[in-house]
């Protein structure tokens, strides 16, 4: 792991691919020391760190499963003692296990809640007290349009992402007095591995419903995270920012 040179530290969960990867890259370009974790994509994660370093970005990665409290605690406390306190936490790691409710198994529900919701609790728990002592910090949680309005086949996922919104608003109220902002981003339909599994027919149908008539890209989300993580986001807290090409407006 690299020592930070008086730079602020941003940590992104699930940063080896998809939206998380774009966020890591953007915050690195903004001048943060960037760290991220992965659970299965070790090779991609290491290659990405090499690429970031070749661009003169201070970067590190670490393997831990956000659903496991103890693993998360050990990994984040090691980062805090070896590199420094985390100034910006982006809770991005997430999964889907889509099925109609009637076919959904208990494990499909538990896995999605454990990673998407409990994972946000586990990671935030490790940084909040240090941020309180510093009297500054930014926490940015990836929710979803499905957490705002619900979506057929996603009872587990929409419940987890609605839970993330509840946590975001409550944490904003509890931590605001310590100079910590807490916001959520609710992406619509963004091109990543998560959405690549959908059939072309379904993708076309969704795009037709989007007022801007286009899928979103990970960089669209990364730009908003950057806005919130930097001074530009100083006075924004407790908000859910939709980035969905207008899908939530119709
Ligand atoms: P993705 O391409 O499927 O990537 C998921 C990321 O989460 C990977 O980096 C993965 O790490 C990590 N991850 C999964 N389980 C983990 C665990 N137990 N511990 C640690 N890391 C774990 O997903 P994405 O589309 O970029 O989505 C990123 C976030 O945006 C998610 O929270 C998702 O729900 C939300 N979102 C996405 C969309 C969309 O349209 N794509 C829309 C709304 C919201 P490994 O690679 O190591 O497995």
Short mmCIF file of N, CA, C and O in Angstrom, two decimals, residues 102-210:
data_model
loop_
_atom_site.label_atom_id
_atom_site.label_comp_id
_atom_site.label_asym_id
_atom_site.label_seq_id
_atom_site.Cartn_x
_atom_site.Cartn_y
_atom_site.Cartn_z
N UNK A 102 -42.59 -14.37 -6.45
CA UNK A 102 -43.15 -15.70 -6.24
C UNK A 102 -42.10 -16.80 -6.39
O UNK A 102 -42.21 -17.88 -5.82
N UNK A 103 -41.04 -16.51 -7.18
CA UNK A 103 -39.97 -17.50 -7.39
C UNK A 103 -38.73 -17.20 -6.55
O UNK A 103 -37.76 -17.96 -6.58
N UNK A 104 -38.75 -16.09 -5.82
CA UNK A 104 -37.54 -15.67 -5.12
C UNK A 104 -37.30 -16.54 -3.88
O UNK A 104 -38.19 -16.77 -3.08
N UNK A 105 -36.06 -17.04 -3.80
CA UNK A 105 -35.68 -17.89 -2.65
C UNK A 105 -35.17 -17.00 -1.51
O UNK A 105 -34.73 -15.87 -1.73
N UNK A 106 -35.21 -17.55 -0.31
CA UNK A 106 -34.73 -16.81 0.86
C UNK A 106 -33.29 -16.32 0.64
O UNK A 106 -32.95 -15.17 0.96
N UNK A 107 -32.47 -17.19 0.03
CA UNK A 107 -31.07 -16.82 -0.16
C UNK A 107 -30.91 -15.66 -1.14
O UNK A 107 -30.01 -14.82 -0.99
N UNK A 108 -31.80 -15.60 -2.15
CA UNK A 108 -31.75 -14.48 -3.10
C UNK A 108 -32.01 -13.17 -2.36
O UNK A 108 -31.41 -12.13 -2.65
N UNK A 109 -32.91 -13.22 -1.41
CA UNK A 109 -33.23 -12.02 -0.64
C UNK A 109 -32.08 -11.67 0.30
O UNK A 109 -31.59 -10.54 0.32
N UNK A 110 -31.63 -12.68 1.05
CA UNK A 110 -30.58 -12.43 2.06
C UNK A 110 -29.28 -11.93 1.43
O UNK A 110 -28.66 -11.00 1.94
N UNK A 111 -28.86 -12.55 0.32
CA UNK A 111 -27.59 -12.15 -0.31
C UNK A 111 -27.61 -10.69 -0.73
O UNK A 111 -26.65 -9.95 -0.52
N UNK A 112 -28.72 -10.28 -1.34
CA UNK A 112 -28.81 -8.91 -1.84
C UNK A 112 -28.88 -7.91 -0.68
O UNK A 112 -28.19 -6.88 -0.70
N UNK A 113 -29.64 -8.23 0.34
CA UNK A 113 -29.71 -7.33 1.51
C UNK A 113 -28.35 -7.28 2.21
O UNK A 113 -27.88 -6.21 2.60
N UNK A 114 -27.71 -8.44 2.35
CA UNK A 114 -26.43 -8.48 3.08
C UNK A 114 -25.35 -7.64 2.39
O UNK A 114 -24.57 -6.97 3.06
N UNK A 115 -25.29 -7.71 1.08
CA UNK A 115 -24.24 -6.96 0.36
C UNK A 115 -24.66 -5.51 0.15
O UNK A 115 -23.92 -4.58 0.49
N UNK A 116 -25.85 -5.29 -0.36
CA UNK A 116 -26.25 -3.92 -0.76
C UNK A 116 -26.61 -3.01 0.42
O UNK A 116 -26.42 -1.81 0.34
N UNK A 117 -27.14 -3.60 1.48
CA UNK A 117 -27.59 -2.76 2.61
C UNK A 117 -26.69 -2.93 3.84
O UNK A 117 -26.11 -1.96 4.33
N UNK A 118 -26.53 -4.17 4.28
CA UNK A 118 -25.68 -4.40 5.45
C UNK A 118 -24.24 -4.00 5.14
O UNK A 118 -23.52 -3.49 6.00
N UNK A 119 -23.82 -4.20 3.88
CA UNK A 119 -22.47 -3.81 3.46
C UNK A 119 -22.24 -2.31 3.65
O UNK A 119 -21.15 -1.89 4.04
N UNK A 120 -23.25 -1.51 3.40
CA UNK A 120 -23.14 -0.05 3.59
C UNK A 120 -22.98 0.25 5.08
O UNK A 120 -22.16 1.08 5.49
N UNK A 121 -23.74 -0.46 5.91
CA UNK A 121 -23.61 -0.32 7.37
C UNK A 121 -22.18 -0.70 7.80
O UNK A 121 -21.51 0.05 8.51
N UNK A 122 -21.73 -1.87 7.33
CA UNK A 122 -20.42 -2.38 7.76
C UNK A 122 -19.29 -1.41 7.43
O UNK A 122 -18.40 -1.18 8.26
N UNK A 123 -19.31 -0.86 6.22
CA UNK A 123 -18.21 0.04 5.81
C UNK A 123 -18.32 1.39 6.49
O UNK A 123 -17.33 1.96 6.95
N UNK A 124 -19.54 1.91 6.57
CA UNK A 124 -19.73 3.24 7.17
C UNK A 124 -19.35 3.22 8.65
O UNK A 124 -18.77 4.16 9.17
N UNK A 125 -19.67 2.11 9.32
CA UNK A 125 -19.33 1.93 10.74
C UNK A 125 -17.83 2.15 10.99
O UNK A 125 -17.44 2.68 12.01
N UNK A 126 -17.01 1.70 10.03
CA UNK A 126 -15.55 1.76 10.24
C UNK A 126 -14.98 3.16 10.04
O UNK A 126 -13.86 3.42 10.47
N UNK A 127 -15.72 4.03 9.34
CA UNK A 127 -15.14 5.36 9.06
C UNK A 127 -15.80 6.48 9.85
O UNK A 127 -15.21 7.55 10.02
N UNK A 128 -17.03 6.26 10.32
CA UNK A 128 -17.81 7.38 10.89
C UNK A 128 -17.15 8.03 12.10
O UNK A 128 -17.05 9.26 12.15
N UNK A 129 -16.63 7.22 13.05
CA UNK A 129 -16.10 7.85 14.26
C UNK A 129 -14.85 8.66 13.96
O UNK A 129 -14.63 9.74 14.52
N UNK A 130 -14.01 8.17 13.04
CA UNK A 130 -12.80 8.92 12.66
C UNK A 130 -13.19 10.23 11.97
O UNK A 130 -12.59 11.27 12.20
N UNK A 131 -14.21 10.15 11.10
CA UNK A 131 -14.68 11.38 10.43
C UNK A 131 -15.24 12.36 11.46
O UNK A 131 -15.03 13.56 11.36
N UNK A 132 -15.94 11.83 12.47
CA UNK A 132 -16.50 12.70 13.52
C UNK A 132 -15.38 13.41 14.26
O UNK A 132 -15.47 14.61 14.54
N UNK A 133 -14.32 12.67 14.56
CA UNK A 133 -13.17 13.29 15.27
C UNK A 133 -12.51 14.35 14.39
O UNK A 133 -12.09 15.40 14.88
N UNK A 134 -12.41 14.05 13.08
CA UNK A 134 -11.81 15.02 12.14
C UNK A 134 -12.73 16.22 11.89
O UNK A 134 -12.32 17.22 11.35
N UNK A 135 -13.99 16.02 12.22
CA UNK A 135 -15.06 17.00 11.96
C UNK A 135 -15.15 17.32 10.46
O UNK A 135 -15.42 18.45 10.05
N UNK A 136 -14.96 16.29 9.65
CA UNK A 136 -15.19 16.42 8.20
C UNK A 136 -15.26 15.03 7.60
O UNK A 136 -14.70 14.07 8.15
N UNK A 137 -15.95 14.94 6.50
CA UNK A 137 -16.04 13.66 5.79
C UNK A 137 -17.17 13.68 4.79
O UNK A 137 -18.09 14.50 4.87
N UNK A 138 -17.05 12.80 3.82
CA UNK A 138 -18.09 12.67 2.79
C UNK A 138 -18.43 11.19 2.66
O UNK A 138 -17.53 10.36 2.50
N UNK A 139 -19.72 10.89 2.73
CA UNK A 139 -20.17 9.52 2.51
C UNK A 139 -21.16 9.56 1.35
O UNK A 139 -22.13 10.34 1.38
N UNK A 140 -20.89 8.78 0.33
CA UNK A 140 -21.74 8.78 -0.86
C UNK A 140 -22.18 7.34 -1.13
O UNK A 140 -21.33 6.44 -1.29
N UNK A 141 -23.48 7.12 -1.10
CA UNK A 141 -24.01 5.77 -1.23
C UNK A 141 -24.69 5.57 -2.58
O UNK A 141 -25.46 6.42 -3.02
N UNK A 142 -24.41 4.43 -3.19
CA UNK A 142 -25.07 4.11 -4.45
C UNK A 142 -26.39 3.42 -4.16
O UNK A 142 -26.42 2.29 -3.69
N UNK A 143 -27.47 4.16 -4.39
CA UNK A 143 -28.80 3.57 -4.32
C UNK A 143 -29.18 3.19 -5.75
O UNK A 143 -28.33 2.78 -6.55
N UNK A 144 -30.44 3.36 -6.10
CA UNK A 144 -30.90 3.02 -7.45
C UNK A 144 -32.29 3.60 -7.67
O UNK A 144 -33.04 3.78 -6.70
N UNK A 145 -32.62 3.82 -8.92
CA UNK A 145 -33.99 4.20 -9.26
C UNK A 145 -34.97 3.16 -8.69
O UNK A 145 -36.06 3.50 -8.22
N UNK A 146 -34.53 1.88 -8.70
CA UNK A 146 -35.38 0.81 -8.18
C UNK A 146 -35.66 0.97 -6.69
O UNK A 146 -36.65 0.45 -6.18
N UNK A 147 -34.79 1.69 -5.99
CA UNK A 147 -35.01 1.95 -4.57
C UNK A 147 -35.95 3.12 -4.34
O UNK A 147 -36.46 3.31 -3.23
N UNK A 148 -36.15 3.91 -5.38
CA UNK A 148 -37.04 5.06 -5.27
C UNK A 148 -38.45 4.66 -5.68
O UNK A 148 -39.43 4.99 -5.00
N UNK A 149 -38.56 3.92 -6.80
CA UNK A 149 -39.89 3.61 -7.32
C UNK A 149 -40.24 2.12 -7.34
O UNK A 149 -41.38 1.77 -7.61
N UNK A 150 -39.29 1.23 -7.09
CA UNK A 150 -39.60 -0.20 -7.18
C UNK A 150 -39.50 -0.69 -8.62
O UNK A 150 -39.56 0.12 -9.56
N UNK A 151 -39.31 -1.99 -8.80
CA UNK A 151 -39.16 -2.53 -10.15
C UNK A 151 -39.52 -4.01 -10.15
O UNK A 151 -39.08 -4.75 -9.27
N UNK A 152 -40.30 -4.41 -11.13
CA UNK A 152 -40.72 -5.82 -11.22
C UNK A 152 -39.50 -6.74 -11.27
O UNK A 152 -38.56 -6.47 -12.02
N UNK A 153 -39.51 -7.78 -10.45
CA UNK A 153 -38.40 -8.75 -10.44
C UNK A 153 -37.29 -8.37 -9.48
O UNK A 153 -36.27 -9.06 -9.38
N UNK A 154 -37.47 -7.25 -8.76
CA UNK A 154 -36.38 -6.76 -7.90
C UNK A 154 -36.86 -6.44 -6.48
O UNK A 154 -36.47 -5.42 -5.90
N UNK A 155 -37.70 -7.29 -5.91
CA UNK A 155 -38.15 -7.06 -4.53
C UNK A 155 -36.96 -6.94 -3.58
O UNK A 155 -36.90 -6.03 -2.74
N UNK A 156 -35.99 -7.87 -3.73
CA UNK A 156 -34.80 -7.85 -2.87
C UNK A 156 -33.96 -6.60 -3.12
O UNK A 156 -33.58 -5.89 -2.19
N UNK A 157 -33.69 -6.34 -4.39
CA UNK A 157 -32.82 -5.22 -4.76
C UNK A 157 -33.46 -3.88 -4.41
O UNK A 157 -32.81 -3.00 -3.83
N UNK A 158 -34.73 -3.71 -4.75
CA UNK A 158 -35.36 -2.41 -4.47
C UNK A 158 -35.49 -2.18 -2.96
O UNK A 158 -35.34 -1.05 -2.48
N UNK A 159 -35.73 -3.28 -2.20
CA UNK A 159 -35.77 -3.13 -0.73
C UNK A 159 -34.40 -2.70 -0.21
O UNK A 159 -34.30 -1.81 0.65
N UNK A 160 -33.34 -3.31 -0.76
CA UNK A 160 -31.99 -2.94 -0.29
C UNK A 160 -31.68 -1.49 -0.63
O UNK A 160 -31.12 -0.75 0.18
N UNK A 161 -32.05 -1.06 -1.82
CA UNK A 161 -31.70 0.30 -2.26
C UNK A 161 -32.60 1.36 -1.61
O UNK A 161 -32.17 2.50 -1.42
N UNK A 162 -33.83 0.98 -1.27
CA UNK A 162 -34.69 1.90 -0.49
C UNK A 162 -34.11 2.02 0.92
O UNK A 162 -34.10 3.10 1.51
N UNK A 163 -33.59 0.90 1.44
CA UNK A 163 -32.93 0.92 2.75
C UNK A 163 -31.73 1.85 2.75
O UNK A 163 -31.49 2.58 3.72
N UNK A 164 -30.99 1.84 1.66
CA UNK A 164 -29.82 2.72 1.55
C UNK A 164 -30.26 4.19 1.61
O UNK A 164 -29.58 5.03 2.23
N UNK A 165 -31.40 4.50 1.02
CA UNK A 165 -31.90 5.89 1.07
C UNK A 165 -32.25 6.25 2.52
O UNK A 165 -31.92 7.33 3.01
N UNK A 166 -32.90 5.33 3.23
CA UNK A 166 -33.23 5.57 4.64
C UNK A 166 -31.98 5.81 5.48
O UNK A 166 -31.92 6.73 6.30
N UNK A 167 -30.98 4.97 5.23
CA UNK A 167 -29.71 5.13 5.98
C UNK A 167 -29.06 6.46 5.65
O UNK A 167 -28.53 7.14 6.53
N UNK A 168 -29.09 6.83 4.38
CA UNK A 168 -28.46 8.09 3.94
C UNK A 168 -29.09 9.27 4.64
O UNK A 168 -28.40 10.14 5.19
N UNK A 169 -30.42 9.31 4.66
CA UNK A 169 -31.10 10.48 5.24
C UNK A 169 -30.87 10.54 6.75
O UNK A 169 -30.65 11.61 7.32
N UNK A 170 -30.94 9.37 7.40
CA UNK A 170 -30.76 9.35 8.85
C UNK A 170 -29.33 9.70 9.23
O UNK A 170 -29.09 10.49 10.16
N UNK A 171 -28.36 9.14 8.50
CA UNK A 171 -26.95 9.46 8.79
C UNK A 171 -26.66 10.94 8.55
O UNK A 171 -25.88 11.55 9.28
N UNK A 172 -27.29 11.50 7.52
CA UNK A 172 -27.08 12.94 7.23
C UNK A 172 -27.52 13.75 8.45
O UNK A 172 -26.84 14.70 8.85
N UNK A 173 -28.64 13.35 9.05
CA UNK A 173 -29.15 14.08 10.21
C UNK A 173 -28.24 13.85 11.43
O UNK A 173 -27.96 14.77 12.18
N UNK A 174 -27.77 12.61 11.61
CA UNK A 174 -26.94 12.31 12.79
C UNK A 174 -25.53 12.88 12.70
O UNK A 174 -24.93 13.23 13.71
N UNK A 175 -24.99 12.94 11.48
CA UNK A 175 -23.56 13.29 11.34
C UNK A 175 -23.32 14.72 10.86
O UNK A 175 -22.18 15.19 10.84
N UNK A 176 -24.39 15.39 10.47
CA UNK A 176 -24.25 16.75 9.92
C UNK A 176 -23.53 17.70 10.87
O UNK A 176 -22.70 18.51 10.45
N UNK A 177 -23.80 17.57 12.16
CA UNK A 177 -23.19 18.44 13.17
C UNK A 177 -21.68 18.25 13.28
O UNK A 177 -21.00 19.04 13.92
N UNK A 178 -21.17 17.18 12.69
CA UNK A 178 -19.72 16.92 12.72
C UNK A 178 -19.06 17.27 11.39
O UNK A 178 -17.94 16.84 11.11
N UNK A 179 -19.78 17.99 10.55
CA UNK A 179 -19.20 18.41 9.27
C UNK A 179 -19.13 17.30 8.24
O UNK A 179 -18.35 17.36 7.29
N UNK A 180 -19.96 16.27 8.43
CA UNK A 180 -19.94 15.13 7.49
C UNK A 180 -21.20 15.21 6.62
O UNK A 180 -22.31 15.35 7.15
N UNK A 181 -21.02 15.12 5.32
CA UNK A 181 -22.20 15.06 4.44
C UNK A 181 -22.44 13.61 4.03
O UNK A 181 -21.50 12.83 3.87
N UNK A 182 -23.71 13.27 3.88
CA UNK A 182 -24.08 11.91 3.47
C UNK A 182 -25.17 12.02 2.40
O UNK A 182 -26.24 12.59 2.64
N UNK A 183 -24.86 11.53 1.22
CA UNK A 183 -25.82 11.62 0.11
C UNK A 183 -25.91 10.29 -0.62
O UNK A 183 -25.01 9.45 -0.52
N UNK A 184 -26.99 10.14 -1.35
CA UNK A 184 -27.16 8.94 -2.18
C UNK A 184 -27.30 9.35 -3.64
O UNK A 184 -27.80 10.43 -3.95
N UNK A 185 -26.86 8.44 -4.50
CA UNK A 185 -27.07 8.64 -5.93
C UNK A 185 -27.96 7.50 -6.40
O UNK A 185 -27.76 6.34 -6.01
N UNK A 186 -28.95 7.85 -7.18
CA UNK A 186 -29.88 6.83 -7.68
C UNK A 186 -29.75 6.74 -9.21
O UNK A 186 -30.43 7.46 -9.94
N UNK A 187 -28.85 5.86 -9.67
CA UNK A 187 -28.71 5.71 -11.12
C UNK A 187 -29.92 5.01 -11.73
O UNK A 187 -30.59 4.22 -11.04
N UNK A 188 -30.15 5.31 -13.00
CA UNK A 188 -31.20 4.59 -13.72
C UNK A 188 -30.59 3.37 -14.38
O UNK A 188 -30.25 2.39 -13.71
N UNK A 189 -30.38 3.45 -15.69
CA UNK A 189 -29.90 2.29 -16.46
C UNK A 189 -28.52 2.62 -17.00
O UNK A 189 -28.37 3.39 -17.95
N UNK A 190 -27.49 2.04 -16.37
CA UNK A 190 -26.10 2.39 -16.68
C UNK A 190 -25.40 1.17 -17.30
O UNK A 190 -25.58 0.04 -16.82
N UNK A 191 -24.59 1.41 -18.32
CA UNK A 191 -23.94 0.30 -19.02
C UNK A 191 -22.79 -0.28 -18.20
O UNK A 191 -21.72 0.32 -18.09
N UNK A 192 -23.02 -1.43 -17.59
CA UNK A 192 -21.97 -2.17 -16.84
C UNK A 192 -22.30 -3.67 -16.96
O UNK A 192 -23.31 -4.04 -17.57
N UNK A 193 -21.46 -4.50 -16.32
CA UNK A 193 -21.74 -5.96 -16.31
C UNK A 193 -23.13 -6.24 -15.76
O UNK A 193 -23.79 -7.21 -16.15
N UNK A 194 -23.56 -5.38 -14.79
CA UNK A 194 -24.85 -5.61 -14.14
C UNK A 194 -26.01 -5.54 -15.13
O UNK A 194 -26.97 -6.29 -15.02
N UNK A 195 -25.92 -4.63 -16.09
CA UNK A 195 -27.02 -4.46 -17.05
C UNK A 195 -26.74 -5.21 -18.36
O UNK A 195 -27.66 -5.44 -19.14
N UNK A 196 -25.47 -5.59 -18.60
CA UNK A 196 -25.14 -6.32 -19.83
C UNK A 196 -25.83 -7.68 -19.89
O UNK A 196 -25.98 -8.25 -20.97
N UNK A 197 -26.25 -8.20 -18.74
CA UNK A 197 -26.91 -9.52 -18.73
C UNK A 197 -28.32 -9.46 -19.30
O UNK A 197 -28.89 -10.51 -19.64
N UNK A 198 -28.88 -8.25 -19.43
CA UNK A 198 -30.25 -8.14 -19.96
C UNK A 198 -30.25 -8.38 -21.47
O UNK A 198 -29.27 -8.07 -22.16
N UNK A 199 -31.36 -8.93 -21.98
CA UNK A 199 -31.44 -9.19 -23.42
C UNK A 199 -31.53 -7.87 -24.18
O UNK A 199 -31.97 -6.85 -23.64
N UNK A 200 -31.11 -7.91 -25.46
CA UNK A 200 -31.15 -6.71 -26.30
C UNK A 200 -32.58 -6.15 -26.37
O UNK A 200 -32.79 -4.94 -26.38
N UNK A 201 -33.55 -7.07 -26.39
CA UNK A 201 -34.96 -6.66 -26.50
C UNK A 201 -35.37 -5.83 -25.27
O UNK A 201 -36.00 -4.78 -25.40
N UNK A 202 -34.98 -6.30 -24.08
CA UNK A 202 -35.32 -5.57 -22.85
C UNK A 202 -34.58 -4.23 -22.81
O UNK A 202 -35.16 -3.20 -22.47
N UNK A 203 -33.30 -4.24 -23.23
CA UNK A 203 -32.53 -2.99 -23.23
C UNK A 203 -33.21 -1.97 -24.14
O UNK A 203 -33.36 -0.80 -23.76
N UNK A 204 -33.62 -2.42 -25.33
CA UNK A 204 -34.29 -1.49 -26.28
C UNK A 204 -35.56 -0.91 -25.67
O UNK A 204 -35.85 0.27 -25.80
N UNK A 205 -36.31 -1.77 -24.98
CA UNK A 205 -37.56 -1.32 -24.34
C UNK A 205 -37.29 -0.25 -23.30
O UNK A 205 -38.01 0.75 -23.21
N UNK A 206 -36.24 -0.49 -22.49
CA UNK A 206 -35.91 0.49 -21.42
C UNK A 206 -35.47 1.81 -22.06
O UNK A 206 -35.93 2.88 -21.65
N UNK A 207 -34.59 1.71 -23.05
CA UNK A 207 -34.06 2.94 -23.68
C UNK A 207 -35.20 3.75 -24.27
O UNK A 207 -35.22 4.99 -24.20
N UNK A 208 -36.19 3.06 -24.81
CA UNK A 208 -37.34 3.75 -25.39
C UNK A 208 -38.12 4.55 -24.34
O UNK A 208 -38.71 5.57 -24.63
N UNK A 209 -38.08 4.05 -23.10
CA UNK A 209 -38.80 4.74 -21.99
C UNK A 209 -38.03 5.95 -21.45
O UNK A 209 -38.60 6.80 -20.78
N UNK A 210 -36.71 5.98 -21.70
CA UNK A 210 -35.87 7.05 -21.12
C UNK A 210 -36.04 8.33 -21.93
O UNK A 210 -35.81 8.32 -23.15
#
